[in-house]
Short mmCIF file of C-alpha atoms in Angstrom, two decimals:
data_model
loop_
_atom_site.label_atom_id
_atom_site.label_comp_id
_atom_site.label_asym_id
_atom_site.label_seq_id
_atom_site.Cartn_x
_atom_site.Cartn_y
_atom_site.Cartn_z
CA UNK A 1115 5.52 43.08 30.14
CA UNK A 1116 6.22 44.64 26.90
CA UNK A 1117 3.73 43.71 23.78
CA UNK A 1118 6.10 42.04 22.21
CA UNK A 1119 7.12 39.45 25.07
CA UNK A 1120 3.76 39.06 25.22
CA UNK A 1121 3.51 38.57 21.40
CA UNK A 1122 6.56 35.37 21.28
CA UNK A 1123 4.62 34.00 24.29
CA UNK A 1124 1.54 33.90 22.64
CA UNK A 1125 3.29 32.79 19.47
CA UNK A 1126 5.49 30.08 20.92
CA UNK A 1127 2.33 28.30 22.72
CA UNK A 1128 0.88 28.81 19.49
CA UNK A 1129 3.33 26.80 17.89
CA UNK A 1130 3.71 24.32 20.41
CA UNK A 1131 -0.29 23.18 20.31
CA UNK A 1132 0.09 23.42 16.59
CA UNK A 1133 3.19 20.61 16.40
CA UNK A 1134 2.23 18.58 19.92
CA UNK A 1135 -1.57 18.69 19.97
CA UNK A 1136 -1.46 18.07 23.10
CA UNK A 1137 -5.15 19.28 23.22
CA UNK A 1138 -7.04 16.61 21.61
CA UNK A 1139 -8.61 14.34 23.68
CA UNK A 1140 -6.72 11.13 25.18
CA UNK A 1141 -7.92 7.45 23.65
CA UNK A 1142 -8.65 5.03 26.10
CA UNK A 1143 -5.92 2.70 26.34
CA UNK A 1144 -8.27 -0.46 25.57
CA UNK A 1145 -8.03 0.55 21.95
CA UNK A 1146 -5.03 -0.95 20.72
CA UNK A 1147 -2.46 1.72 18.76
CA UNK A 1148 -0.62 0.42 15.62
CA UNK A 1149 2.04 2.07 14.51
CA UNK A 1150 3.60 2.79 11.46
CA UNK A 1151 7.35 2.57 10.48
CA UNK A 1152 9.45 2.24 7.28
CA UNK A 1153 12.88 2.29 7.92
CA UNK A 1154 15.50 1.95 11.39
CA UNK A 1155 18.23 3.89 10.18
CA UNK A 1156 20.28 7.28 10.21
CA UNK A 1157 19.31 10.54 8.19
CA UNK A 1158 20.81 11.08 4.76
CA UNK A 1159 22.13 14.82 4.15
CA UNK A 1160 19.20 16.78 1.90
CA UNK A 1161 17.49 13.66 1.76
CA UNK A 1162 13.43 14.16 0.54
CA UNK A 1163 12.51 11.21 2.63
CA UNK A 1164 13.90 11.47 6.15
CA UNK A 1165 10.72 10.95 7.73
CA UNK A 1166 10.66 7.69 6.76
CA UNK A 1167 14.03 7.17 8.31
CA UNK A 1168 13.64 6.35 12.58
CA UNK A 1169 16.79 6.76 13.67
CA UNK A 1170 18.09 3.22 15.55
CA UNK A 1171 18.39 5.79 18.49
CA UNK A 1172 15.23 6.97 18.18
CA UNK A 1173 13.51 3.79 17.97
CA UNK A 1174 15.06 2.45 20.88
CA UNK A 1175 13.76 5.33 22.86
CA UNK A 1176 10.20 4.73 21.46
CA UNK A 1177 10.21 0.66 22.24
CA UNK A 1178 11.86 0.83 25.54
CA UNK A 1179 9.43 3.41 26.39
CA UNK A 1180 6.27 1.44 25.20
CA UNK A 1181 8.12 -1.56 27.17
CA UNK A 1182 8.54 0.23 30.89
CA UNK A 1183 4.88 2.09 30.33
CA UNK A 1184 3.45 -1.94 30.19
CA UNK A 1185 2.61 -2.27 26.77
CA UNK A 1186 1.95 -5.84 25.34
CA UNK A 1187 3.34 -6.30 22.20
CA UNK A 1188 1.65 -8.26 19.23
CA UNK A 1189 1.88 -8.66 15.55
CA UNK A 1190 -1.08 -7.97 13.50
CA UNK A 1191 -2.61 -11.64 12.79
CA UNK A 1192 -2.82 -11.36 16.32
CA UNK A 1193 -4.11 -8.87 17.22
CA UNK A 1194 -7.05 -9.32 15.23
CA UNK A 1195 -7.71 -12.63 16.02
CA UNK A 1196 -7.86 -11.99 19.76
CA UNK A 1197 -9.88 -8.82 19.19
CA UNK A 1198 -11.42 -7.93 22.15
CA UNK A 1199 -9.44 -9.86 24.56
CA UNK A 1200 -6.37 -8.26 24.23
CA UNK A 1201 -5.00 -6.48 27.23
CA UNK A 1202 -5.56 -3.04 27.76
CA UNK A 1203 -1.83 -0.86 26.39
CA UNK A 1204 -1.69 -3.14 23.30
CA UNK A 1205 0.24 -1.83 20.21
CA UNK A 1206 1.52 -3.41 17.19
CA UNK A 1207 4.57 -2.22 15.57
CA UNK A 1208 4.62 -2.42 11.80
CA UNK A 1209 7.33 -1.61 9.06
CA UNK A 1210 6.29 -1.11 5.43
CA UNK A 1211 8.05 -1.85 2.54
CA UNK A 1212 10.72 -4.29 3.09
CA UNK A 1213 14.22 -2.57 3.64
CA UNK A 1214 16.98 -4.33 4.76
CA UNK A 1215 17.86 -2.05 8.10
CA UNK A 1216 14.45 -3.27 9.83
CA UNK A 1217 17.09 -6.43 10.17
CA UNK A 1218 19.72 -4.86 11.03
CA UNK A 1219 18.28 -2.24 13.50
CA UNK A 1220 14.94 -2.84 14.34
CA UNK A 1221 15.38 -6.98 15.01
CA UNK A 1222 17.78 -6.22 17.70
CA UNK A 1223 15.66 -3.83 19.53
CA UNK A 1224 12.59 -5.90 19.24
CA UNK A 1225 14.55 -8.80 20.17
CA UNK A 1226 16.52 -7.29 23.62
CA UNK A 1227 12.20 -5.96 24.73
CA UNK A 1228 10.75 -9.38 23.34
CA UNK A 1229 8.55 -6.65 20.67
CA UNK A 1230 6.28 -8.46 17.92
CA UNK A 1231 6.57 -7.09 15.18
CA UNK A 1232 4.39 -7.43 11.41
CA UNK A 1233 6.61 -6.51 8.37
CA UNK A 1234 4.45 -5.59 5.02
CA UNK A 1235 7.27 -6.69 2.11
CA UNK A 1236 7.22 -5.77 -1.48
CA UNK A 1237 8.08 -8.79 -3.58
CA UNK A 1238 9.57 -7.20 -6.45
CA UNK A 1239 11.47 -4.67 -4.04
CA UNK A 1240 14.86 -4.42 -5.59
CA UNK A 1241 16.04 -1.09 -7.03
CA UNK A 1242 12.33 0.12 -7.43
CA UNK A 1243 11.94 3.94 -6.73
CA UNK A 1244 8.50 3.49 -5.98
CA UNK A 1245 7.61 7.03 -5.10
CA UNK A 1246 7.30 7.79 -8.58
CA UNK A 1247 4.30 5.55 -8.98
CA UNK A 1248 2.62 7.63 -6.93
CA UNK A 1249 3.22 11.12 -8.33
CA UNK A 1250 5.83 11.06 -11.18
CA UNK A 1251 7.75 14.21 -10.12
CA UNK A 1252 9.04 12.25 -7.06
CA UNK A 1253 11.32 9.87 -9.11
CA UNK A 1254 14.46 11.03 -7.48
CA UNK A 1255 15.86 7.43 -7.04
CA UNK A 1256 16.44 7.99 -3.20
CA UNK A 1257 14.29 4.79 -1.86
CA UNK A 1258 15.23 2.59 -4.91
CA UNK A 1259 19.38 3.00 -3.50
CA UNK A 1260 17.95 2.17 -0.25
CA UNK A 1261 19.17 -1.52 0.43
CA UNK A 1262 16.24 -4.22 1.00
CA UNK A 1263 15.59 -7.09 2.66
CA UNK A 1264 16.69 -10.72 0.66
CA UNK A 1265 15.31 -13.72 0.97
CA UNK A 1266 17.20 -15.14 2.98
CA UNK A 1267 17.16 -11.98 5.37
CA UNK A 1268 13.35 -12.10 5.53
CA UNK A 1269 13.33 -15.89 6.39
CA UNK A 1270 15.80 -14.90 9.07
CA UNK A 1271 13.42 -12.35 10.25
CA UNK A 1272 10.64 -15.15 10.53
CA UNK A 1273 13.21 -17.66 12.30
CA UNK A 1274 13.15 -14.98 15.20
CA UNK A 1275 9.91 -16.15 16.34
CA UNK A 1276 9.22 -12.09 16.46
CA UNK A 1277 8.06 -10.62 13.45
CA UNK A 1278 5.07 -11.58 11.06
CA UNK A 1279 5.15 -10.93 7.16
CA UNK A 1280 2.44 -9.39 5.62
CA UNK A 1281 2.52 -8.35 1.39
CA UNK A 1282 2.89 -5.34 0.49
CA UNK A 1283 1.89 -6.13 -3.36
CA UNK A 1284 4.50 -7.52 -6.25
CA UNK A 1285 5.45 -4.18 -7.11
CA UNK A 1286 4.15 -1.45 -4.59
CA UNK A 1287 1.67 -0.77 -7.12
CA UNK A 1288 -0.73 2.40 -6.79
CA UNK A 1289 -4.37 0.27 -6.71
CA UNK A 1290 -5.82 3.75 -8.36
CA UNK A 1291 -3.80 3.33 -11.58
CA UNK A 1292 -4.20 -0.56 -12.28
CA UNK A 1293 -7.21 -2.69 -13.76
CA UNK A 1294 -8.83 -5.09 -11.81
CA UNK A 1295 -7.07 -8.04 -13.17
CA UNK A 1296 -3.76 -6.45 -12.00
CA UNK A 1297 -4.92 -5.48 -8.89
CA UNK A 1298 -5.96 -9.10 -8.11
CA UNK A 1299 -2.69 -10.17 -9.03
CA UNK A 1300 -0.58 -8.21 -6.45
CA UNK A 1301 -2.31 -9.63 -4.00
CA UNK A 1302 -2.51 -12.85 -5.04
CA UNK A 1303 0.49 -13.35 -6.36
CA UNK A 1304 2.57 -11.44 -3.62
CA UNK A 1305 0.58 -13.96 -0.80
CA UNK A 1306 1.52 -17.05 -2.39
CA UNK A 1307 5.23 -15.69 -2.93
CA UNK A 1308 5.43 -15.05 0.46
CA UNK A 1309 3.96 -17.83 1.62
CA UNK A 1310 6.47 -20.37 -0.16
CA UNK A 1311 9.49 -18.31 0.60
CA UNK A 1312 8.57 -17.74 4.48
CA UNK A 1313 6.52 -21.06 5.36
CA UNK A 1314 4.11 -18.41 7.01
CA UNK A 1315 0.32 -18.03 6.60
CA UNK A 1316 0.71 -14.62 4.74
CA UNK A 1317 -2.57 -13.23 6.37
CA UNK A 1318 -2.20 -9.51 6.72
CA UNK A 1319 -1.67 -7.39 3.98
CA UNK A 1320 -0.79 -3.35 4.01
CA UNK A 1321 -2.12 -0.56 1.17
CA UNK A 1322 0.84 0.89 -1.15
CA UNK A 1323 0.51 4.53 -0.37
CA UNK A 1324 -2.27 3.82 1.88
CA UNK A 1325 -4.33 4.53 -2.04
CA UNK A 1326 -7.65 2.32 -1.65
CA UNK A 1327 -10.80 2.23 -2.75
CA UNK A 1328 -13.79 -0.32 -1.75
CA UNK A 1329 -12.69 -2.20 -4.77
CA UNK A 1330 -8.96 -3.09 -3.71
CA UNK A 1331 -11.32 -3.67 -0.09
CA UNK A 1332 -13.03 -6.32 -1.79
CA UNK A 1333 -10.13 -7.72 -3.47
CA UNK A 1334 -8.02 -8.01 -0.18
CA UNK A 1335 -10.66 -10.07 0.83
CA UNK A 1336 -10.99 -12.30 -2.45
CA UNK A 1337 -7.17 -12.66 -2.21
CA UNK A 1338 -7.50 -14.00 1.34
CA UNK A 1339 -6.05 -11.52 4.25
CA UNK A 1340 -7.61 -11.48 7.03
CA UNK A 1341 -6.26 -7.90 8.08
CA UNK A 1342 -5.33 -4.83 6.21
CA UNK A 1343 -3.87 -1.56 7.13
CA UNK A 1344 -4.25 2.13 5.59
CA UNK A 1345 -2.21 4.66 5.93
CA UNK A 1346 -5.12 6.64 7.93
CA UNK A 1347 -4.35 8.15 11.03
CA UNK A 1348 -5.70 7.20 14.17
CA UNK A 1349 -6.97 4.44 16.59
CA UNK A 1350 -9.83 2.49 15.86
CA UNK A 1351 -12.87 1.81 17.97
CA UNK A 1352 -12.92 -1.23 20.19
CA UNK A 1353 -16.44 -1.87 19.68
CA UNK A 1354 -18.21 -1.94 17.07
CA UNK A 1355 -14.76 -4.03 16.29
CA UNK A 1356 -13.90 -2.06 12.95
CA UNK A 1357 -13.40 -3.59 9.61
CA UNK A 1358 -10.15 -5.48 9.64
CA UNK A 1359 -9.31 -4.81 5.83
CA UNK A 1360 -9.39 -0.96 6.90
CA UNK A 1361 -7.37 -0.38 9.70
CA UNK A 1362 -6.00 2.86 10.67
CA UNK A 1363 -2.55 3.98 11.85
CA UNK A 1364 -0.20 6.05 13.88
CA UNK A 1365 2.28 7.19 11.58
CA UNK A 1366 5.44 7.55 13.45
CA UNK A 1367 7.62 9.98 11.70
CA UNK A 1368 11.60 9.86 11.95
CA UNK A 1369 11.77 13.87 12.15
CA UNK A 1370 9.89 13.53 15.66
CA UNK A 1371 11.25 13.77 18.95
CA UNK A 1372 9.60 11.56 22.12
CA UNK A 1373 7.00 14.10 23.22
CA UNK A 1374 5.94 13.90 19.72
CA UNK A 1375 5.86 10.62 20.05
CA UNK A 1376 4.05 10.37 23.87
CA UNK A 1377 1.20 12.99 22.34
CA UNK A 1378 0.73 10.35 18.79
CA UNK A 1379 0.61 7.24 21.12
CA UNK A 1380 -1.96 9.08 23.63
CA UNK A 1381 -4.10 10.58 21.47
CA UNK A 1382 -3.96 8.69 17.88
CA UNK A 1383 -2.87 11.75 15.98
CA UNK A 1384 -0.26 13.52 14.97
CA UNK A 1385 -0.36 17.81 15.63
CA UNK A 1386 -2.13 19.72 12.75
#
């Protein structure tokens, strides 16, 4: 075998421990996954944010697969509020943001496998390029053209009897760059908006940009959720049951294929 056969073997398990991770150790399956979406639809051409797009294809694959291996689907109120007892393979699916093809493309899936489902909504959603709050050079307009969910659309979400709504602030605000008072506002204000349009408890709430601090911690809290996710990846522990205003998840990416997917959902993590 010639050095360089030997050198693309090598290189190619290399890279395939580098994407998969297939090394790191596998969570026990009593620690329930939650995973994190944005939007159910195709690519766009040169696009900066495909791996926020899940192909309808793709997320098919990954629900019907989650379905056959026995998982039990919840949404995040409750999960939370059955901590402990839940079954072992339990996973809640959330989407962040609030765009309109989690109606048109997720609901149907999620519907034909009976999939719970939490959806964290932006009030003030509406041709908002929101990436620029976060670092100014990404205001390329892509994700405020992206269609989102109306009113009416979300109550027709709720009317499914599948999918909890959770605030995702008024604005998608970053918590780093606003004062207290405004913090407490778009989490206030976004619950009780929510809460009149939807007739729901609005009871879980998700972190724009997954940017906290113990301060927005403490104001999720004085604003009244019961649950809050980050955007850090991984599983929590079962016991000691983890603090429910800091709850990690598995970022599932729309540039993955299903062993990607298989490794995330086994292990908690994504390859380095």
């Amino acid at each position: 075998m010639s050095v360089w056969v030997v050198f693309f073997i090598v290189a190619g398990l290399g890279w395939f421990s580098h994407r998969y991770a297939w090394w790191r150790p596998h969570l026990n399956w009593n620690r329930p996954r939650i995973l994190m979406y944005h939007m159910v639809r195709e690519h766009v051409a040169g696009a900066k944010f495909n791996k926020l797009r899940v192909t309808p294809v793709q997320f098919e694959q990954q629900v019907r697969w989650l379905s056959e291996q026995g998982f039990h689907f919840v949404t995040m109120h409750q999960l939370c509020a059955n901590w402990g007892k839940h079954p072992d393979k339990t996973v809640a699916i959330t989407f962040d943001d609030g765009y309109e093809d989690n109606l048109i493309h997720a609901l149907p899936v999620l519907k034909k496998y009976n999939a719970s489902a939490t959806i964290y909504v932006v009030v003030d959603r509406h041709e908002r390029d929101w990436s620029s709050y976060k670092k100014a050079h990404h205001n390329t307009g892509e994700l405020a053209q992206e269609t989102k969910l109306s009113d009416l659309q979300i109550k027709e979400l709720v009317d499914s009897g599948l999918i909890e709504i959770g605030s995702h602030t008024l604005t998608h605000a970053n918590l780093a760059a606003i004062d207290d008072q405004q913090r407490l506002k778009e989490m206030t204000e976004s619950r009780y908006i929510l809460q009149q349009q939807t007739g729901q408890a609005i009871n879980s709430f998700a972190y724009p940009f997954g940017i906290y601090s113990e301060a927005d911690v403490e104001a999720a809290d004085q604003a009244g959720y019961l649950t809050a996710v980050t955007t850090l990846e991984g599983v929590d522990e079962l016991l000691p049951k983890p603090d429910f205003l800091q709850l990690k998840r598995i970022k599932i990416s729309g540039k993955d294929n299903m062993l990607a997917f298989k490794c995330r959902m086994r292990t908690g993590q994504r390859g380095i």
